Coordinates of N, CA and C in Angstrom, one line a residue:
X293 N 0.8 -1.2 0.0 CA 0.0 0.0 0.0 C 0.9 1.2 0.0
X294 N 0.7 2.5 -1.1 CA 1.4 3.6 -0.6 C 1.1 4.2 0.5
X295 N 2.1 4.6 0.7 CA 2.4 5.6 2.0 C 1.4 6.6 2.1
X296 N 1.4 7.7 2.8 CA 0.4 8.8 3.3 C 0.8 9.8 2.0
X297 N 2.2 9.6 1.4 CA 2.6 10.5 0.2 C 1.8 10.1 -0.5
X298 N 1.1 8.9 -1.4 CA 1.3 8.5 -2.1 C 2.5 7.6 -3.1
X299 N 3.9 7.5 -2.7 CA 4.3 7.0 -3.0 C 4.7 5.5 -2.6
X300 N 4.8 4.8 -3.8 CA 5.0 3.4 -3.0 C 6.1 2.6 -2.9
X301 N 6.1 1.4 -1.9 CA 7.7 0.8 -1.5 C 8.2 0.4 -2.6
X302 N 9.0 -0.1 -2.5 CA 9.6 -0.8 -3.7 C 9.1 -2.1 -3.8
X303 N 8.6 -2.7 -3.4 CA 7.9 -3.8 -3.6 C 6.7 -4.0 -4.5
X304 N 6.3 -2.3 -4.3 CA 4.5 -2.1 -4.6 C 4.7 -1.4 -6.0
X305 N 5.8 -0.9 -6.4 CA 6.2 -0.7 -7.5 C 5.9 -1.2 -8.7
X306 N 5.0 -1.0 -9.9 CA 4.6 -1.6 -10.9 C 4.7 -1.1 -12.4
X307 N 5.8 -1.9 -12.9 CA 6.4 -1.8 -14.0 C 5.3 -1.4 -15.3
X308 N 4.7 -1.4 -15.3 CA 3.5 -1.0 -16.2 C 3.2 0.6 -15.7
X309 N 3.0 0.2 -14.4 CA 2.8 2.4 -14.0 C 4.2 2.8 -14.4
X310 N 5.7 2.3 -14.4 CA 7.0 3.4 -14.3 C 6.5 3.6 -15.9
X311 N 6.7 2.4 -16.9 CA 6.9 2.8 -18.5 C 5.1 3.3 -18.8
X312 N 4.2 3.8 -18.1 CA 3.2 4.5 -18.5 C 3.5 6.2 -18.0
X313 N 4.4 6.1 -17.0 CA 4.3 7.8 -16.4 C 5.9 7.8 -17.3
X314 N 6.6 7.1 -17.8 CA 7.8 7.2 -18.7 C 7.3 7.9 -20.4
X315 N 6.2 7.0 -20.6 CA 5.7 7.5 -21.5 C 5.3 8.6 -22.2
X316 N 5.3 9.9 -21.4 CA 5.2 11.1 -21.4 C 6.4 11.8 -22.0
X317 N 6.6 12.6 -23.1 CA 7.7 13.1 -22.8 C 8.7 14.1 -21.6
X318 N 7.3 14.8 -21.1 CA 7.7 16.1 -20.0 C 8.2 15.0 -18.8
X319 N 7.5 14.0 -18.8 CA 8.0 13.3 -17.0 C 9.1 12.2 -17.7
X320 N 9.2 11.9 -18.8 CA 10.4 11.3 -19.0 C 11.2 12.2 -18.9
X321 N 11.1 14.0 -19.4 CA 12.3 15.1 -19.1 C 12.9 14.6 -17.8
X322 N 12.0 15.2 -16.7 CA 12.3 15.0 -15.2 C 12.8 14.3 -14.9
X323 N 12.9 13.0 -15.3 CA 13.5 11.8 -14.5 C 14.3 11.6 -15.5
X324 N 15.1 11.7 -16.6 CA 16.1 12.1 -17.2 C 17.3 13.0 -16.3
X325 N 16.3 13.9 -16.5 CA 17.5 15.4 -15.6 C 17.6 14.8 -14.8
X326 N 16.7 14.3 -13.7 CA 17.5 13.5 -12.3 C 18.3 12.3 -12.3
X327 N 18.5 11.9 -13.3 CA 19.6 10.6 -13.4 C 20.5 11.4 -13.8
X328 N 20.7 12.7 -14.3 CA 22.3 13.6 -14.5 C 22.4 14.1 -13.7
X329 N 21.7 14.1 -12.6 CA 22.6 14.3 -11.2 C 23.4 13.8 -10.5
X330 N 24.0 14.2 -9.3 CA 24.2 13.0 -8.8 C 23.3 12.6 -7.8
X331 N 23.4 11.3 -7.0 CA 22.6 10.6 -6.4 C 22.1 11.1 -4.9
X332 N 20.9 11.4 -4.8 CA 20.3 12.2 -3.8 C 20.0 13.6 -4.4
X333 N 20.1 14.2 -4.8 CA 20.3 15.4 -5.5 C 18.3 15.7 -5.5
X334 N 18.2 16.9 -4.6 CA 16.5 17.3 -5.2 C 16.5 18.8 -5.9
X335 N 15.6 18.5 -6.9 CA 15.5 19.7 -7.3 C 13.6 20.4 -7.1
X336 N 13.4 22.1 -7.7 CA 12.7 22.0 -6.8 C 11.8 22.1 -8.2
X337 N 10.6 21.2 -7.8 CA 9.8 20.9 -9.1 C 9.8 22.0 -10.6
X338 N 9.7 23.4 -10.2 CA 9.5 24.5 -11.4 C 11.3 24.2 -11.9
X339 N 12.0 24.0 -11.5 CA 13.3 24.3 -12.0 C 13.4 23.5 -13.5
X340 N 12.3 22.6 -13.2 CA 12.8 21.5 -14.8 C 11.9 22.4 -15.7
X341 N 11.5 23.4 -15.8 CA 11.0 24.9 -16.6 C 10.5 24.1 -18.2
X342 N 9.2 22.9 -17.3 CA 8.3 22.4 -18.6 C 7.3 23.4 -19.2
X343 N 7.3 23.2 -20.2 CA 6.3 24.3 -20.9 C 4.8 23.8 -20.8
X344 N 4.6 23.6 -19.4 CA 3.1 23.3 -19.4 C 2.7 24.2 -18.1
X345 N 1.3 24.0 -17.7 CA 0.7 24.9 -16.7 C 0.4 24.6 -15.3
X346 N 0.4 25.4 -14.3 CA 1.0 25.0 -13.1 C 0.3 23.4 -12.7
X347 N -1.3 23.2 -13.4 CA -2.0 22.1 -12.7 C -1.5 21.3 -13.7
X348 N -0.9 21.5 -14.8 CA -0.2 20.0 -15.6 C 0.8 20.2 -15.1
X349 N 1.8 20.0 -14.5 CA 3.0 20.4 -13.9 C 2.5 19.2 -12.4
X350 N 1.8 19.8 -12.0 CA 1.1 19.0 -10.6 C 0.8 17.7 -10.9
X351 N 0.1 17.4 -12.3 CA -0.5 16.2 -12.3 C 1.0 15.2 -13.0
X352 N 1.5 16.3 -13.1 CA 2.7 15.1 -13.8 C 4.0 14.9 -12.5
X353 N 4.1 15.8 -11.6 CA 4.6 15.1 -10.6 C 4.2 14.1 -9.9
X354 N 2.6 13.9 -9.7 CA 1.9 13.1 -8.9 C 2.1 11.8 -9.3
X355 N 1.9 11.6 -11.2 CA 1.9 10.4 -11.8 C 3.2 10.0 -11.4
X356 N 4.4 10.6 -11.5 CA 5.8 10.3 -11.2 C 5.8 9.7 -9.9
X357 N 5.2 10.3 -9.1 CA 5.5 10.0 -7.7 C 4.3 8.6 -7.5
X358 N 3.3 8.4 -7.9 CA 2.7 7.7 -7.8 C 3.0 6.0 -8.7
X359 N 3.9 6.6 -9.3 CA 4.3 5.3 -9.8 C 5.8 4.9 -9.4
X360 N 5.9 5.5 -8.1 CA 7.2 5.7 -7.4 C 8.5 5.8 -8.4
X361 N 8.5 6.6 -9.7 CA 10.0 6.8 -9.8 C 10.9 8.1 -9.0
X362 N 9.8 8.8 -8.5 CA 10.6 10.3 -7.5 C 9.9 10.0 -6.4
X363 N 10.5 10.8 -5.4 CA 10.5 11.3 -4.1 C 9.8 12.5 -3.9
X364 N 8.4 13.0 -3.7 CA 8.6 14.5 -3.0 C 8.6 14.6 -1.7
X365 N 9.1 16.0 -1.9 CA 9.7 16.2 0.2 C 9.0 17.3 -0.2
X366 N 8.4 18.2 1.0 CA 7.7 19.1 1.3 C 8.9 20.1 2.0
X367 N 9.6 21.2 1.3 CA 10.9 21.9 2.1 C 10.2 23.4 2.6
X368 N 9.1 23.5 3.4 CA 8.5 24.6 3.8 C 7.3 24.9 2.5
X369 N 7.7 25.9 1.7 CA 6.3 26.5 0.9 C 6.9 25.8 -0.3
X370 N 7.7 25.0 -0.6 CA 8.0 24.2 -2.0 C 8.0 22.8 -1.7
X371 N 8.3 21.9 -2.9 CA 8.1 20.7 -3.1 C 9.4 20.5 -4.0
X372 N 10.0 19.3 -3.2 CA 11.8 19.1 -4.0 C 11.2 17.7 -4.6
X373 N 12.0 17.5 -6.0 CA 11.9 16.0 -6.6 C 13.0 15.4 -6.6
X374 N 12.8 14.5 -6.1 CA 14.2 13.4 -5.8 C 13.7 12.0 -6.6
X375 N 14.7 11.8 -7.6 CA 15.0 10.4 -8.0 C 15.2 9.2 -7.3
X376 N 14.1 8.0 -7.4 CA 14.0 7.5 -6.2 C 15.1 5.7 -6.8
X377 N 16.1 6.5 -7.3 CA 17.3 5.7 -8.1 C 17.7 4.0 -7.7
X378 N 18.1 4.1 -6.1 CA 18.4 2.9 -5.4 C 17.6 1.8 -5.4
X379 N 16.2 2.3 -5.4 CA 15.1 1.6 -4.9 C 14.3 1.2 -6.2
X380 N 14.7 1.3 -7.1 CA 14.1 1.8 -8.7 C 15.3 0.8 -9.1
X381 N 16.5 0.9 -8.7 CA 17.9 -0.6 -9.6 C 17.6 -1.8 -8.4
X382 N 16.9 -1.5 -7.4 CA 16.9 -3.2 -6.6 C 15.5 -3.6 -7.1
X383 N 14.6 -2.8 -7.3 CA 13.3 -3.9 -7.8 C 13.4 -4.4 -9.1
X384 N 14.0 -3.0 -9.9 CA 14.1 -4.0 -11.9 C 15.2 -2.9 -11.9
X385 N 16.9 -4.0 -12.1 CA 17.6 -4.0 -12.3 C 17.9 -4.2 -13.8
X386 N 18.8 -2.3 -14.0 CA 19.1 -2.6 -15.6 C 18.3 -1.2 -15.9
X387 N 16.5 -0.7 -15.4 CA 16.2 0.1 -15.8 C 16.9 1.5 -15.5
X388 N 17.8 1.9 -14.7 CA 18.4 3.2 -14.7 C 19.4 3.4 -15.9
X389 N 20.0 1.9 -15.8 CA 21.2 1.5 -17.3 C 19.9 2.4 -18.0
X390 N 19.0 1.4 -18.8 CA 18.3 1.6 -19.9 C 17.9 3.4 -20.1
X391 N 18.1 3.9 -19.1 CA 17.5 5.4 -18.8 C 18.8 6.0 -19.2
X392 N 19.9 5.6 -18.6 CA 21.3 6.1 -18.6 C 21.6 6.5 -20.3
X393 N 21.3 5.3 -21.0 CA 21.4 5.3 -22.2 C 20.5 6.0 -23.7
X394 N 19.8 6.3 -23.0 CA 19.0 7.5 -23.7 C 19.2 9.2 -23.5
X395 N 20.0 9.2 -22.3 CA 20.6 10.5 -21.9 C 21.8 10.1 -23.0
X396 N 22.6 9.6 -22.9 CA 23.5 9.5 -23.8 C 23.1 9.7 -25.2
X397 N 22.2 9.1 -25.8 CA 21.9 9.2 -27.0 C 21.5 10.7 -27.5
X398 N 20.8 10.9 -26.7 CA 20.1 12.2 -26.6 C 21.6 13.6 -26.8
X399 N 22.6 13.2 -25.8 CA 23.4 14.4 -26.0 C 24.3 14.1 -27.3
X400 N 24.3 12.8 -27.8 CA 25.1 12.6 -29.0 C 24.1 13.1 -30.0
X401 N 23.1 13.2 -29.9 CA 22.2 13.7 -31.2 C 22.3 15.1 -31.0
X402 N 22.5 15.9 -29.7 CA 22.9 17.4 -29.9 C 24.4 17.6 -30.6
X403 N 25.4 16.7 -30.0 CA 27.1 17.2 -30.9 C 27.0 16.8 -32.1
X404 N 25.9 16.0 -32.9 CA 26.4 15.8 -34.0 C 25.4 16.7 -35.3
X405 N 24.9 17.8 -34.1 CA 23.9 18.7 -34.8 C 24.5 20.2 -35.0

């Protein structure tokens, strides 16, 4: 069962919710940028400056967090996104690789433009 966040253990984690809220390009953005961080790293939701509106912005952190690939923390009047990375390579191992490798791809398609 999720937590009082809504987000769930790693156990409760379901591979059909990560590659359905993956499926998005804006929340694939997000959890992109957070795998080029380094590990723990929160940022605070407006910083990933998607071109959408504040209640799409909301509904696409929720879907992220409800399909447990982020973390939110409540830091006073903001909300930080944390990549929930560790717990995301012990239940299916391989999918951060698989993530990793599309950041790569992605920046080789900018040097060779």
């Amino acid at each position: 069962m999720p937590d009082h966040d809504d987000q769930p253990s790693p156990a409760e984690m379901d591979l059909g919710a990560i590659f359905a809220a993956l499926a998005d390009r804006h929340r694939r953005a997000v959890v992109l940028a957070l795998l080029a961080e380094p590990d723990g790293t929160e940022r605070h939701c407006s910083s990933f400056e998607l071109p959408v509106s504040k209640a799409t912005l909301t509904h696409h952190f929720r879907t992220l967090r409800q399909a447990g690939l982020i973390r939110q923390v409540n830091r006073g009047n903001s909300n930080m996104a944390q990549l929930r990375r560790a717990e995301l390579e012990q239940r299916f191992p391989g999918l951060m690789e698989l993530l990793r490798a599309e950041v790569v791809a992605a920046d080789r398609a900018i040097d060779i433009a």
